[in-house]
Amino acid sequence: FSDISNVKIAQEKFVSEHELLRAVIDILPAFIYAKDRAGRFILANQVVAGFMGVSNPDDLLGKTDFDFYPYKYAIKYYIDDQEVVVSSRPKLNIIESCNTEEVGDPMWLSTTKVPFRNQEGEIIGLVGSGIDVTQQKLNNDKLVELEEIVKNSPSCGFLIRSTRQWDVQFCSETVNLFGYVEQDFQK
C-alpha cells in the first residue's frame, strides 16, 4: 500500500487552478488565446469563440485560422503568428484589423502576441490577446480628417483643451495670415 494523499491534493489543486484560469479568461472582455507552433488553437476564451462563430471555446481546439477565414486572410494571420514563434520576439500593442469584408464590419484590435515556452524554455507556440479599439480608431480617423479640413480651410481654427492653462491642442496653418505661426499657440 502507498499513501496517495499528496498526489490527490496536487490533482485537486491543478483542477481548481485550471477552473479558475478558465473563469478568468472567459470573463475578460478581450480576445485571449494560445496556439501551438503550427497555428492550432490550444486555448481560447469565449470572446474568441463567439467571434470565430462557435459556441464553445473547446470547438476551436486543434483548428487553425484556415478553418475560419478565407485563405488570403488566414495566411496573413499565420505569417504574423510565425514571426513571433520563429523570432521569439513579442509583438506588443499592435493596432490591426482583425476581420474581413466577408466576415462583417471592420474591427480594429490592439493586439499583443508573445512566445509561449515550455518548462525547458523552448518556444512551443504563442499566447495572444486583443482589445477592441474600433471606436477609438474610428474617432481618431475622424479627428485626423477634421484636422485636415481645418488646415486646408481659409478660416483660422484651433482646438483648445479645457484646463486651467487652456492649452491649444491643434492650430491651423492659416494663423500665418495674421502674422503668427502654429507654435505661437502651442506650448
mmCIF file of C-alpha atoms in Angstrom:
data_model
loop_
_atom_site.group_PDB
_atom_site.id
_atom_site.type_symbol
_atom_site.label_atom_id
_atom_site.label_comp_id
_atom_site.label_asym_id
_atom_site.label_seq_id
_atom_site.Cartn_x
_atom_site.Cartn_y
_atom_site.Cartn_z
ATOM 1 C CA PHE A 1 0.000 0.000 0.000
ATOM 2 C CA SER A 2 1.144 3.529 -0.717
ATOM 3 C CA ASP A 3 -0.145 6.855 0.503
ATOM 4 C CA ILE A 4 -1.537 8.793 -2.468
ATOM 5 C CA SER A 5 -2.989 11.679 -0.462
ATOM 6 C CA ASN A 6 -0.285 14.113 -1.688
ATOM 7 C CA VAL A 7 -0.959 13.104 -5.301
ATOM 8 C CA LYS A 8 -4.694 13.552 -4.762
ATOM 9 C CA ILE A 9 -4.155 17.002 -3.197
ATOM 10 C CA ALA A 10 -1.914 18.029 -6.126
ATOM 11 C CA GLN A 11 -4.507 16.823 -8.644
ATOM 12 C CA GLU A 12 -7.297 18.731 -6.899
ATOM 13 C CA LYS A 13 -5.132 21.871 -6.800
ATOM 14 C CA PHE A 14 -4.403 21.507 -10.538
ATOM 15 C CA VAL A 15 -8.098 21.114 -11.373
ATOM 16 C CA SER A 16 -9.006 24.069 -9.152
ATOM 17 C CA GLU A 17 -6.346 26.306 -10.747
ATOM 18 C CA HIS A 18 -7.450 25.223 -14.228
ATOM 19 C CA GLU A 19 -11.070 26.076 -13.447
ATOM 20 C CA LEU A 20 -10.003 29.451 -12.028
ATOM 21 C CA LEU A 21 -7.941 30.242 -15.145
ATOM 22 C CA ARG A 22 -10.869 29.247 -17.368
ATOM 23 C CA ALA A 23 -13.240 31.525 -15.400
ATOM 24 C CA VAL A 24 -10.816 34.458 -15.552
ATOM 25 C CA ILE A 25 -10.162 34.297 -19.282
ATOM 26 C CA ASP A 26 -13.854 33.834 -20.064
ATOM 27 C CA ILE A 27 -14.990 36.922 -18.129
ATOM 28 C CA LEU A 28 -12.397 39.228 -19.681
ATOM 29 C CA PRO A 29 -13.849 41.403 -22.455
ATOM 30 C CA ALA A 30 -10.766 40.724 -24.587
ATOM 31 C CA PHE A 31 -9.684 38.143 -27.123
ATOM 32 C CA ILE A 32 -7.478 35.639 -25.242
ATOM 33 C CA TYR A 33 -5.948 32.634 -26.996
ATOM 34 C CA ALA A 34 -2.917 30.377 -27.303
ATOM 35 C CA LYS A 35 -1.709 28.491 -30.368
ATOM 36 C CA ASP A 36 0.911 25.828 -30.916
ATOM 37 C CA ARG A 37 3.812 26.224 -33.369
ATOM 38 C CA ALA A 38 1.610 25.016 -36.233
ATOM 39 C CA GLY A 39 -1.001 27.696 -35.507
ATOM 40 C CA ARG A 40 -3.550 25.333 -33.958
ATOM 41 C CA PHE A 41 -5.621 26.737 -31.099
ATOM 42 C CA ILE A 42 -4.727 25.147 -27.769
ATOM 43 C CA LEU A 43 -6.716 27.634 -25.682
ATOM 44 C CA ALA A 44 -9.301 30.317 -26.372
ATOM 45 C CA ASN A 45 -11.807 32.271 -24.371
ATOM 46 C CA GLN A 46 -15.486 32.831 -25.025
ATOM 47 C CA VAL A 47 -14.856 36.131 -26.853
ATOM 48 C CA VAL A 48 -12.644 34.385 -29.423
ATOM 49 C CA ALA A 49 -15.128 31.527 -29.766
ATOM 50 C CA GLY A 50 -18.013 33.909 -30.399
ATOM 51 C CA PHE A 51 -16.027 35.893 -32.945
ATOM 52 C CA MET A 52 -14.983 32.714 -34.757
ATOM 53 C CA GLY A 53 -18.632 31.609 -34.911
ATOM 54 C CA VAL A 54 -18.583 28.703 -32.472
ATOM 55 C CA SER A 55 -20.492 28.444 -29.226
ATOM 56 C CA ASN A 56 -17.802 26.804 -27.104
ATOM 57 C CA PRO A 57 -14.077 27.649 -26.947
ATOM 58 C CA ASP A 58 -13.314 23.919 -26.978
ATOM 59 C CA ASP A 59 -14.703 23.814 -30.533
ATOM 60 C CA LEU A 60 -11.604 25.768 -31.621
ATOM 61 C CA LEU A 61 -9.063 23.348 -30.167
ATOM 62 C CA GLY A 62 -6.857 21.804 -32.828
ATOM 63 C CA LYS A 63 -8.177 24.121 -35.526
ATOM 64 C CA THR A 64 -6.399 26.995 -37.238
ATOM 65 C CA ASP A 65 -7.376 30.318 -38.771
ATOM 66 C CA PHE A 66 -7.574 28.450 -42.100
ATOM 67 C CA ASP A 67 -10.665 26.670 -40.750
ATOM 68 C CA PHE A 68 -12.464 30.012 -40.294
ATOM 69 C CA TYR A 69 -11.109 32.597 -42.733
ATOM 70 C CA PRO A 70 -10.617 32.793 -46.497
ATOM 71 C CA TYR A 71 -7.073 31.748 -47.437
ATOM 72 C CA LYS A 72 -5.804 35.276 -48.198
ATOM 73 C CA TYR A 73 -6.606 36.389 -44.636
ATOM 74 C CA ALA A 74 -5.691 33.161 -42.848
ATOM 75 C CA ILE A 75 -2.221 33.175 -44.417
ATOM 76 C CA LYS A 76 -1.687 36.764 -43.255
ATOM 77 C CA TYR A 77 -2.584 35.819 -39.669
ATOM 78 C CA TYR A 78 -0.448 32.661 -39.859
ATOM 79 C CA ILE A 79 2.611 34.575 -41.088
ATOM 80 C CA ASP A 80 2.129 37.173 -38.351
ATOM 81 C CA ASP A 81 1.970 34.421 -35.705
ATOM 82 C CA GLN A 82 5.034 32.681 -37.153
ATOM 83 C CA GLU A 83 7.061 35.887 -36.868
ATOM 84 C CA VAL A 84 6.551 35.719 -33.102
ATOM 85 C CA VAL A 85 7.220 31.975 -32.844
ATOM 86 C CA VAL A 86 10.314 31.911 -35.067
ATOM 87 C CA SER A 87 11.915 35.187 -33.945
ATOM 88 C CA SER A 88 10.957 34.746 -30.272
ATOM 89 C CA ARG A 89 10.175 38.481 -30.244
ATOM 90 C CA PRO A 90 6.812 39.591 -28.903
ATOM 91 C CA LYS A 91 4.517 41.957 -30.761
ATOM 92 C CA LEU A 92 3.100 44.423 -28.282
ATOM 93 C CA ASN A 93 0.016 46.615 -28.700
ATOM 94 C CA ILE A 94 -0.126 46.400 -32.490
ATOM 95 C CA ILE A 95 -3.219 48.081 -33.926
ATOM 96 C CA GLU A 96 -4.591 45.791 -36.616
ATOM 97 C CA SER A 97 -7.731 44.959 -38.483
ATOM 98 C CA CYS A 98 -8.935 41.565 -37.346
ATOM 99 C CA ASN A 99 -11.623 40.721 -39.860
ATOM 100 C CA THR A 100 -12.593 40.992 -43.453
ATOM 101 C CA GLU A 101 -15.396 42.440 -45.512
ATOM 102 C CA GLU A 102 -16.717 38.896 -45.884
ATOM 103 C CA VAL A 103 -16.937 38.437 -42.112
ATOM 104 C CA GLY A 104 -18.545 41.747 -41.152
ATOM 105 C CA ASP A 105 -17.926 45.364 -40.313
ATOM 106 C CA PRO A 106 -14.309 46.412 -39.874
ATOM 107 C CA MET A 107 -12.997 45.759 -36.381
ATOM 108 C CA TRP A 108 -9.701 47.012 -35.011
ATOM 109 C CA LEU A 109 -7.790 45.373 -32.174
ATOM 110 C CA SER A 110 -4.843 46.364 -30.072
ATOM 111 C CA THR A 111 -3.090 43.014 -30.259
ATOM 112 C CA THR A 112 -0.278 41.556 -28.196
ATOM 113 C CA LYS A 113 1.387 38.247 -29.060
ATOM 114 C CA VAL A 114 4.183 36.698 -27.045
ATOM 115 C CA PRO A 115 6.109 33.443 -27.406
ATOM 116 C CA PHE A 116 4.792 30.567 -25.282
ATOM 117 C CA ARG A 117 7.566 28.440 -23.782
ATOM 118 C CA ASN A 118 7.635 25.033 -22.125
ATOM 119 C CA GLN A 119 9.487 24.290 -18.870
ATOM 120 C CA GLU A 120 12.743 23.816 -20.794
ATOM 121 C CA GLY A 121 12.404 27.304 -22.310
ATOM 122 C CA GLU A 122 11.642 26.058 -25.827
ATOM 123 C CA ILE A 123 9.062 28.036 -27.776
ATOM 124 C CA ILE A 124 6.055 25.791 -28.292
ATOM 125 C CA GLY A 125 3.645 28.407 -29.601
ATOM 126 C CA LEU A 126 2.296 31.811 -28.737
ATOM 127 C CA VAL A 127 -0.160 33.471 -26.404
ATOM 128 C CA GLY A 128 -2.194 36.358 -27.713
ATOM 129 C CA SER A 129 -4.675 38.927 -26.562
ATOM 130 C CA GLY A 130 -6.607 41.627 -28.295
ATOM 131 C CA ILE A 131 -8.726 44.509 -27.098
ATOM 132 C CA ASP A 132 -11.370 46.033 -29.342
ATOM 133 C CA VAL A 133 -10.257 49.590 -30.147
ATOM 134 C CA THR A 134 -12.580 50.054 -33.126
ATOM 135 C CA GLN A 135 -14.354 53.092 -31.699
ATOM 136 C CA GLN A 136 -11.086 54.783 -30.711
ATOM 137 C CA LYS A 137 -9.665 54.107 -34.189
ATOM 138 C CA LEU A 138 -12.763 55.496 -35.906
ATOM 139 C CA ASN A 139 -12.738 58.550 -33.631
ATOM 140 C CA ASN A 140 -9.038 59.119 -34.295
ATOM 141 C CA ASP A 141 -9.566 58.781 -38.060
ATOM 142 C CA LYS A 142 -12.382 61.353 -37.878
ATOM 143 C CA LEU A 143 -10.194 63.709 -35.842
ATOM 144 C CA VAL A 144 -7.404 63.459 -38.415
ATOM 145 C CA GLU A 145 -9.935 64.089 -41.183
ATOM 146 C CA LEU A 146 -11.335 67.130 -39.362
ATOM 147 C CA GLU A 147 -7.841 68.478 -38.714
ATOM 148 C CA GLU A 148 -7.103 68.208 -42.446
ATOM 149 C CA ILE A 149 -10.330 70.055 -43.255
ATOM 150 C CA VAL A 150 -9.443 72.844 -40.829
ATOM 151 C CA LYS A 151 -5.827 73.004 -42.055
ATOM 152 C CA ASN A 152 -6.994 73.371 -45.638
ATOM 153 C CA SER A 153 -9.764 75.823 -44.809
ATOM 154 C CA PRO A 154 -9.342 79.545 -45.463
ATOM 155 C CA SER A 155 -10.620 80.079 -41.907
ATOM 156 C CA CYS A 156 -8.456 80.229 -38.827
ATOM 157 C CA GLY A 157 -9.140 77.362 -36.466
ATOM 158 C CA PHE A 158 -7.725 75.837 -33.327
ATOM 159 C CA LEU A 159 -8.662 73.319 -30.660
ATOM 160 C CA ILE A 160 -8.294 74.248 -27.027
ATOM 161 C CA ARG A 161 -8.181 71.751 -24.167
ATOM 162 C CA SER A 162 -10.261 72.983 -21.271
ATOM 163 C CA THR A 163 -7.713 73.141 -18.454
ATOM 164 C CA ARG A 164 -6.585 75.984 -16.256
ATOM 165 C CA GLN A 165 -3.946 76.847 -18.864
ATOM 166 C CA TRP A 166 -6.295 76.481 -21.880
ATOM 167 C CA ASP A 167 -3.672 74.508 -23.769
ATOM 168 C CA VAL A 168 -4.013 74.601 -27.547
ATOM 169 C CA GLN A 169 -4.107 71.029 -28.902
ATOM 170 C CA PHE A 170 -4.346 71.883 -32.578
ATOM 171 C CA CYS A 171 -3.917 75.026 -34.624
ATOM 172 C CA SER A 172 -4.469 75.560 -38.352
ATOM 173 C CA GLU A 173 -1.715 76.882 -40.571
ATOM 174 C CA THR A 174 -3.922 79.828 -41.506
ATOM 175 C CA VAL A 175 -2.853 81.691 -38.360
ATOM 176 C CA ASN A 176 0.077 82.821 -40.507
ATOM 177 C CA LEU A 177 -2.397 85.128 -42.279
ATOM 178 C CA PHE A 178 -2.419 87.106 -39.044
ATOM 179 C CA GLY A 179 1.366 87.107 -38.596
ATOM 180 C CA TYR A 180 1.589 84.078 -36.299
ATOM 181 C CA VAL A 181 2.950 80.555 -36.635
ATOM 182 C CA GLU A 182 1.297 77.447 -35.180
ATOM 183 C CA GLN A 183 3.975 77.160 -32.482
ATOM 184 C CA ASP A 184 2.964 80.575 -31.089
ATOM 185 C CA PHE A 185 -0.231 78.935 -29.850
ATOM 186 C CA GLN A 186 1.148 75.590 -28.760
ATOM 187 C CA LYS A 187 3.319 75.044 -25.709
#
